[in-house]
Short mmCIF file of C-alpha atoms and ligand atoms in Angstrom, two decimals:
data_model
loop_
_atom_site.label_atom_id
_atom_site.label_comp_id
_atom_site.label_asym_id
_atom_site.label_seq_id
_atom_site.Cartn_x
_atom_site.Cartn_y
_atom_site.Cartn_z
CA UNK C 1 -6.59 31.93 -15.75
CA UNK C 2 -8.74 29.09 -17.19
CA UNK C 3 -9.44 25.79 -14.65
CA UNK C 4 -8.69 22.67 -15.62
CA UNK C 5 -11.80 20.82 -14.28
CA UNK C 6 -9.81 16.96 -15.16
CA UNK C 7 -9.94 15.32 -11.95
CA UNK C 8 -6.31 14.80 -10.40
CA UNK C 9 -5.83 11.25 -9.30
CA UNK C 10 -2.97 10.10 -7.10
CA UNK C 11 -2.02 6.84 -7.12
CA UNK C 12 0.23 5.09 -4.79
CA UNK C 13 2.82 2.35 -5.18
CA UNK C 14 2.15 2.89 -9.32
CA UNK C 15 5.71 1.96 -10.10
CA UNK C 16 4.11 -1.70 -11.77
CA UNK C 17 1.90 -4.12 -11.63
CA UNK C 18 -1.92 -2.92 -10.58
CA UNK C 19 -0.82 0.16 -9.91
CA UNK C 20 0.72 0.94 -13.43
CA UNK C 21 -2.32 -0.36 -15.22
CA UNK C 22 -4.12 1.63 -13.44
CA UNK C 23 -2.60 5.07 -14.31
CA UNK C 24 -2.52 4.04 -17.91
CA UNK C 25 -6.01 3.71 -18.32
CA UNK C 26 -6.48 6.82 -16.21
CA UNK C 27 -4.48 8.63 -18.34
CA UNK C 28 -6.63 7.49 -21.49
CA UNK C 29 -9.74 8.97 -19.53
CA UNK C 30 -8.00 12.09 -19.33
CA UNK C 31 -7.33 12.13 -15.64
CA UNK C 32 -4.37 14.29 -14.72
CA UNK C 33 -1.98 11.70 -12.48
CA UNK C 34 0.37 11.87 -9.83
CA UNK C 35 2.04 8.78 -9.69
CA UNK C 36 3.91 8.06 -6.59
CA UNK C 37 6.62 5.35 -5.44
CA UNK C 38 8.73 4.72 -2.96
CA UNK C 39 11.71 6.32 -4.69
CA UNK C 40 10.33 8.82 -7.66
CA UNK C 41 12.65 7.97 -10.15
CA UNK C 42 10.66 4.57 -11.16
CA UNK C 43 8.17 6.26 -12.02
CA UNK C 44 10.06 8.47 -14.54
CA UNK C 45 9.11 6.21 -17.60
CA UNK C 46 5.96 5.81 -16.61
CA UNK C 47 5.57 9.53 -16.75
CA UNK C 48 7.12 9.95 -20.07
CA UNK C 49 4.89 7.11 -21.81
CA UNK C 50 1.81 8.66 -20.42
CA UNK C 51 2.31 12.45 -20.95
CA UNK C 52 1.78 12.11 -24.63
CA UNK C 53 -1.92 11.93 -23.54
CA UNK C 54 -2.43 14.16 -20.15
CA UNK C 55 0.09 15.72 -17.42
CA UNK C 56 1.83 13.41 -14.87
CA UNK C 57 3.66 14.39 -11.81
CA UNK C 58 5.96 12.04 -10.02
CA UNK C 59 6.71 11.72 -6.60
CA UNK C 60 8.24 10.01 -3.83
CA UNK C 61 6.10 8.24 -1.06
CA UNK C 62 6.52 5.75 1.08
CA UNK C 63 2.87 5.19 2.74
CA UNK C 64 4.48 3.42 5.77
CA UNK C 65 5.97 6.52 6.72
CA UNK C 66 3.65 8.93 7.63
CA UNK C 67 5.71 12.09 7.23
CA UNK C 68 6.70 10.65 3.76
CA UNK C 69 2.82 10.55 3.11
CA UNK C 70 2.35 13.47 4.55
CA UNK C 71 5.71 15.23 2.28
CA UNK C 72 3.98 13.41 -0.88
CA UNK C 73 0.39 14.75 -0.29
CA UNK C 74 1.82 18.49 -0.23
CA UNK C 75 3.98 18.20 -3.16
CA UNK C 76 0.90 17.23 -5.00
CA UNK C 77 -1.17 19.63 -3.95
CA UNK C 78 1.48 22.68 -4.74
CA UNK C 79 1.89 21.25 -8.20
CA UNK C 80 -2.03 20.30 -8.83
CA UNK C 81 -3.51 22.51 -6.87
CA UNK C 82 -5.77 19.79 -4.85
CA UNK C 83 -6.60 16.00 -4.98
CA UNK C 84 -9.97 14.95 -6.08
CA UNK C 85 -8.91 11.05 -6.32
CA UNK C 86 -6.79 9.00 -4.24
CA UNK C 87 -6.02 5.49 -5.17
CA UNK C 88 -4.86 3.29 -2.38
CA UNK C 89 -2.54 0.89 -4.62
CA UNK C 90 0.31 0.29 -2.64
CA UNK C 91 0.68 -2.86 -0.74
CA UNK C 92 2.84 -6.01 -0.30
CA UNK C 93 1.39 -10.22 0.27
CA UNK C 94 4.27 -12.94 1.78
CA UNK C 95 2.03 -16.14 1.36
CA UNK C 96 3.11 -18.72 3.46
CA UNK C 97 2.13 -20.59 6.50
CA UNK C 98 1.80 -18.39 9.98
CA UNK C 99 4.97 -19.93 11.28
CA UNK C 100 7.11 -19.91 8.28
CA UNK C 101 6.15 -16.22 8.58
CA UNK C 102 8.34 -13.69 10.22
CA UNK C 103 7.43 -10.87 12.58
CA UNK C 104 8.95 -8.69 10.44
CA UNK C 105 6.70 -9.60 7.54
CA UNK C 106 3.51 -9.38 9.38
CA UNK C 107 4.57 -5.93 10.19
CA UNK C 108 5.12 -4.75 6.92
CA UNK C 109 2.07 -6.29 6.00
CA UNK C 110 0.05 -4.64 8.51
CA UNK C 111 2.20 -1.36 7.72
CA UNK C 112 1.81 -1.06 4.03
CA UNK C 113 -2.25 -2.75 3.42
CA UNK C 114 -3.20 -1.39 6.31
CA UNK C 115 -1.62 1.99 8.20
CA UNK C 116 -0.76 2.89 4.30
CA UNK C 117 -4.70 3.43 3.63
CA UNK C 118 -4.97 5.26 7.17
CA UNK C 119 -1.84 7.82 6.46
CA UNK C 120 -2.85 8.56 2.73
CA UNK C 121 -6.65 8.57 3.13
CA UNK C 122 -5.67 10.89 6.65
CA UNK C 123 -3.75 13.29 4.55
CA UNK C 124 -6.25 13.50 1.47
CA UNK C 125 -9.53 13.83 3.32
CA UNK C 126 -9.79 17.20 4.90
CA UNK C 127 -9.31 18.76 1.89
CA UNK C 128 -11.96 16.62 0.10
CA UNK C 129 -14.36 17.47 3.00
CA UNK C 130 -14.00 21.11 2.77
CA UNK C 131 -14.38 20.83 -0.87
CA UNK C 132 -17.28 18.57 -0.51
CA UNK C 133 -16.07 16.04 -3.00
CA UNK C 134 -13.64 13.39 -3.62
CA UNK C 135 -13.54 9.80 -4.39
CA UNK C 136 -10.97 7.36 -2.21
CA UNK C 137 -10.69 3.81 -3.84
CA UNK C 138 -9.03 1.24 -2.00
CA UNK C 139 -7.42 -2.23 -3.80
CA UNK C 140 -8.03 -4.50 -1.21
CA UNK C 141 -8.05 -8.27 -1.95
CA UNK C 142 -10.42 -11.58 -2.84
CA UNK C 143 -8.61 -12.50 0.56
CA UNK C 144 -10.91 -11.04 2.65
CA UNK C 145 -13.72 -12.54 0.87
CA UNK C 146 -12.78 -15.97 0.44
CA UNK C 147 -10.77 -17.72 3.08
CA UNK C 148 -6.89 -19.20 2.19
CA UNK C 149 -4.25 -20.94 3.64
CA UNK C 150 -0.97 -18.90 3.72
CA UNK C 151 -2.93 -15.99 3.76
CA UNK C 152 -3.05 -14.82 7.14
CA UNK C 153 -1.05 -11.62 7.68
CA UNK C 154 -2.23 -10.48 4.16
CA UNK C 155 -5.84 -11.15 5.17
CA UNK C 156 -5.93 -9.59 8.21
CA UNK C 157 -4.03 -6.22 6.78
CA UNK C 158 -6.89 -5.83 4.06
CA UNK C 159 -9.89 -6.64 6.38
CA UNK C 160 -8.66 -4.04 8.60
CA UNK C 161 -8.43 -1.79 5.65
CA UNK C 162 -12.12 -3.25 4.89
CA UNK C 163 -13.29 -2.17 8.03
CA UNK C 164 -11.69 0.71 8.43
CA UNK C 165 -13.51 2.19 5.06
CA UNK C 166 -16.68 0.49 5.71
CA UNK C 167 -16.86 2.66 8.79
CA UNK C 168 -15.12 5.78 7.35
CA UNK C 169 -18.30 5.68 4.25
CA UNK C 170 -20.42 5.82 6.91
CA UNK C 171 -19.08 9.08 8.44
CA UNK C 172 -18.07 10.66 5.50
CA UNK C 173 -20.99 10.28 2.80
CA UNK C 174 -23.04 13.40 3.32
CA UNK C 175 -19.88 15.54 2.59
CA UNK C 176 -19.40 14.27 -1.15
CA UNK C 177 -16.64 12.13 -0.54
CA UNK C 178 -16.55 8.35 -1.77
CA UNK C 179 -15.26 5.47 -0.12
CA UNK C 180 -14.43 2.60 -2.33
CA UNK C 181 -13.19 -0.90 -2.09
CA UNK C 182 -12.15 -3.22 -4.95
CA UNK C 183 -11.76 -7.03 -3.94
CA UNK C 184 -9.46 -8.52 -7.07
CA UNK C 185 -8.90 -12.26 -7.39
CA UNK C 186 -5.71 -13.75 -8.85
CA UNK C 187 -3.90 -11.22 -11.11
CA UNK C 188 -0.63 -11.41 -12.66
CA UNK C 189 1.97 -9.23 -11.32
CA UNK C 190 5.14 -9.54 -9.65
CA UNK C 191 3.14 -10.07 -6.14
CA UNK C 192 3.38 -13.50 -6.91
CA UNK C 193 6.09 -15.79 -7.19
CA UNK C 194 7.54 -16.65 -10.56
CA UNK C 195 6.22 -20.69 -9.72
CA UNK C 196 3.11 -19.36 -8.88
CA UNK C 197 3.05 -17.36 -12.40
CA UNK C 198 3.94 -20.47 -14.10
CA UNK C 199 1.54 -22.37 -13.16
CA UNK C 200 -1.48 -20.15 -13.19
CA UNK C 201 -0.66 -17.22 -14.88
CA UNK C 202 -2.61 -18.51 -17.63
CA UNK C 203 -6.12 -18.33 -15.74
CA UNK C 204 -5.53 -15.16 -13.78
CA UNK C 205 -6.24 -11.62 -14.44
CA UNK C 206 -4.32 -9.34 -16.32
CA UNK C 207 -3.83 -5.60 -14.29
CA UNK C 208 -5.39 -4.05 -16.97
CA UNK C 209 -8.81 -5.78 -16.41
CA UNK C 210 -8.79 -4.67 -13.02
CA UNK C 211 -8.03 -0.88 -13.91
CA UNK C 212 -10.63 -1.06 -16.38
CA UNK C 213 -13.13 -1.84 -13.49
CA UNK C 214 -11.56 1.13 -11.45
CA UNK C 215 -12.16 3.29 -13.81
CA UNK C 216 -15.87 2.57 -14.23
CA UNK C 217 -15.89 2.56 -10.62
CA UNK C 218 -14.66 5.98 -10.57
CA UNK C 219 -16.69 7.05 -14.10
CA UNK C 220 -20.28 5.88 -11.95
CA UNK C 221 -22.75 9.15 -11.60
CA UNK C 222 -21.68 10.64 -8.30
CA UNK C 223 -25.17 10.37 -7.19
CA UNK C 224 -24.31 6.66 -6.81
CA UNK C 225 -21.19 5.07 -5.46
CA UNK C 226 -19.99 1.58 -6.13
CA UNK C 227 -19.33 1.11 -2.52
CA UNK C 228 -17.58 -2.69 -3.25
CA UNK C 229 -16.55 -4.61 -6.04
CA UNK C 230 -15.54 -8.26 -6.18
CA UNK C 231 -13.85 -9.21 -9.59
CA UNK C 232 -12.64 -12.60 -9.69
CA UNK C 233 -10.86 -14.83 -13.11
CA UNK C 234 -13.91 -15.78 -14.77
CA UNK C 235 -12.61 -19.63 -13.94
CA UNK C 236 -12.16 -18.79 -10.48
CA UNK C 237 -9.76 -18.71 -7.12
CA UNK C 238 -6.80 -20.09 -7.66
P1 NAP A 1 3.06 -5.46 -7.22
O1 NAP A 1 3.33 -5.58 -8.67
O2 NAP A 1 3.94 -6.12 -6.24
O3 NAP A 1 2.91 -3.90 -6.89
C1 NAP A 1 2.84 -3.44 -5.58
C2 NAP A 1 3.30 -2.00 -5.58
O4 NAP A 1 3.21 -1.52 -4.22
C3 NAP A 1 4.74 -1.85 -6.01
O5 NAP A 1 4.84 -0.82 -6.97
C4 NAP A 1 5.45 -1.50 -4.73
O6 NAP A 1 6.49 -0.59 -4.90
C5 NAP A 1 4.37 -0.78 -3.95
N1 NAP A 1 4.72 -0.71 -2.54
C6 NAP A 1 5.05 -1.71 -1.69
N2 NAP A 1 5.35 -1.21 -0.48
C7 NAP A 1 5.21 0.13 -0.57
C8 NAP A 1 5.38 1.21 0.33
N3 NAP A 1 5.77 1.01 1.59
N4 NAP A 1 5.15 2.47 -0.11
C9 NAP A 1 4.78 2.68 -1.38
N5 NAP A 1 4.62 1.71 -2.30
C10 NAP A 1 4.83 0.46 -1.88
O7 NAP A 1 1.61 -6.03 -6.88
P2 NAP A 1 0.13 -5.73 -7.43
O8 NAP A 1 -0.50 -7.04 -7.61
O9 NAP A 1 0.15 -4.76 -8.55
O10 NAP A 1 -0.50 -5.06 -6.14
C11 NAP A 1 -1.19 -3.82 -6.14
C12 NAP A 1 -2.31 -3.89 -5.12
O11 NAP A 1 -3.26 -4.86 -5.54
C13 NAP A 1 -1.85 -4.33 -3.72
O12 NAP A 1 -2.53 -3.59 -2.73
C14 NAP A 1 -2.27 -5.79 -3.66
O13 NAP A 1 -2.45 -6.23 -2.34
C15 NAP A 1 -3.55 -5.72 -4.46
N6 NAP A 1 -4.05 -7.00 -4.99
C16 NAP A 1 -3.32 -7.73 -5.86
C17 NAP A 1 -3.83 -8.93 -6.36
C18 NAP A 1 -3.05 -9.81 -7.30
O14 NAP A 1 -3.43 -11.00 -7.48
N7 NAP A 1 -2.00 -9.31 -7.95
C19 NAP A 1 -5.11 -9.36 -5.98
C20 NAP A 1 -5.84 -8.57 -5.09
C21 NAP A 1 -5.30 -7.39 -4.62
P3 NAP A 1 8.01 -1.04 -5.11
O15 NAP A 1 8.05 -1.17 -6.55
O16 NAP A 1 8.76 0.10 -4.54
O17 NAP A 1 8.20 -2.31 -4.34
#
């Protein structure tokens, strides 16, 4: 039987937004995708507009849950036969002041930005280390760049996702795999609020100009590795 050499990417939380953009201008490099979201099923037209050009699984993950993650991971790697690219898409921002803020959504902050990139990168990695290659690419934020009001729980989810990858390159270079971070500024999805849309939509990113920076990040020689990326608007921070 003849190998298909295209790398398999999986990318999490792809049901819009980012994520979405992303897999379509995967798909156009001839990645082979599995797209996963919380509940499979919105991902089904995604899959059907994208396997005119390469094959698409779909599948349910919910990177909070680490036996979801772990399910997800499996069923990828029974119907790809291995993972050579994990995108670390999913993730969730309530801006508002600390106070206004409830303890429920600083946990699910801190669960999705943050112990999401631990459980998929955790189920992803031995495999990539016995196979001596493999590329994980986090979207983490401008927020941990820059410093903003109503940001707090949001910031402090992606710089412990920063951190945790800064230190994880470190250990895991010399065995092929690639640990990447993306820092987007403003971009218009459904993250934001529909005021917030209205006013600025106009100067922020669209979520295909971030994907198209993903996948040059991913397309660099493997003897290099674009270890972090800040892409802002071109007019700024919000
Ligand atoms: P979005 O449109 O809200 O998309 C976020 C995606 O994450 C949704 O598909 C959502 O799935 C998924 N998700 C949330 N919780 C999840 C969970 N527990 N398990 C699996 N999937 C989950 O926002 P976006 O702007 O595209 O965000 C994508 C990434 O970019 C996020 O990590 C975000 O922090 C980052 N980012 C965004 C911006 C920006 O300005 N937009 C800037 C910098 C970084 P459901 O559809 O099921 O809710």
């Amino acid at each position: 039987m003849k190998t298909d050499n295209r790398d398999v990417v999986w990318i999490t939380g792809a049901r819009r937004g980012i994520g979405a953009a992303v897999a379509r201008e995967l798909a156009e490099a001839g990645k082979r995708l599995a797209l996963s979201a919380r509940r499979a099923e919105d991902v089904k037209e995604l899959q059907t507009e994208l396997r005119e050009h390469t094959d698409v699984g779909i599948f349910s993950c919910d990177v909070a849950d680490r036996a979801s993650v772990t399910d997800c991971a499996q069923a990828i790697a029974d119907e790809f036969g291995r993972i050579d690219v994990l995108i670390n898409n999913a993730g969730v921002g309530v801006f508002k002041p600390m106070l206004e803020l409830s303890p429920e959504e600083f946990d699910a902050m801190i669960d999705v930005n943050l112990r999401g990139v631990y459980n998929c990168t955790r189920a992803v990695l031995p495999d990539m280390i016995e196979r001596g290659r493999g590329d994980i690419l986090t979207i983490n934020s401008i927020a941990v760049q820059a410093s903003f009001a109503n940001c707090t729980a949001y910031g402090a989810s992606k710089a412990g996702a920063l951190a945790f990858n800064r230190s994880l390159r470190a250990e895991v270079r010399e065995q092929g795999v690639r640990i990447m971070d993306i820092f987007p500024g403003a971009t218009a999805t459904a993250i934001w609020s529909d005021d917030m849309l209205e006013e600025f939509g106009e100067r922020m990113m669209e979520p295909r100009d971030v994907a198209q920076a993903v996948r040059e990040m991913l397309e660099t020689s493997r003897r290099a590795v674009v270890e972090e990326l800040v892409l802002r608007p071109r007019r700024g921070d919000l």
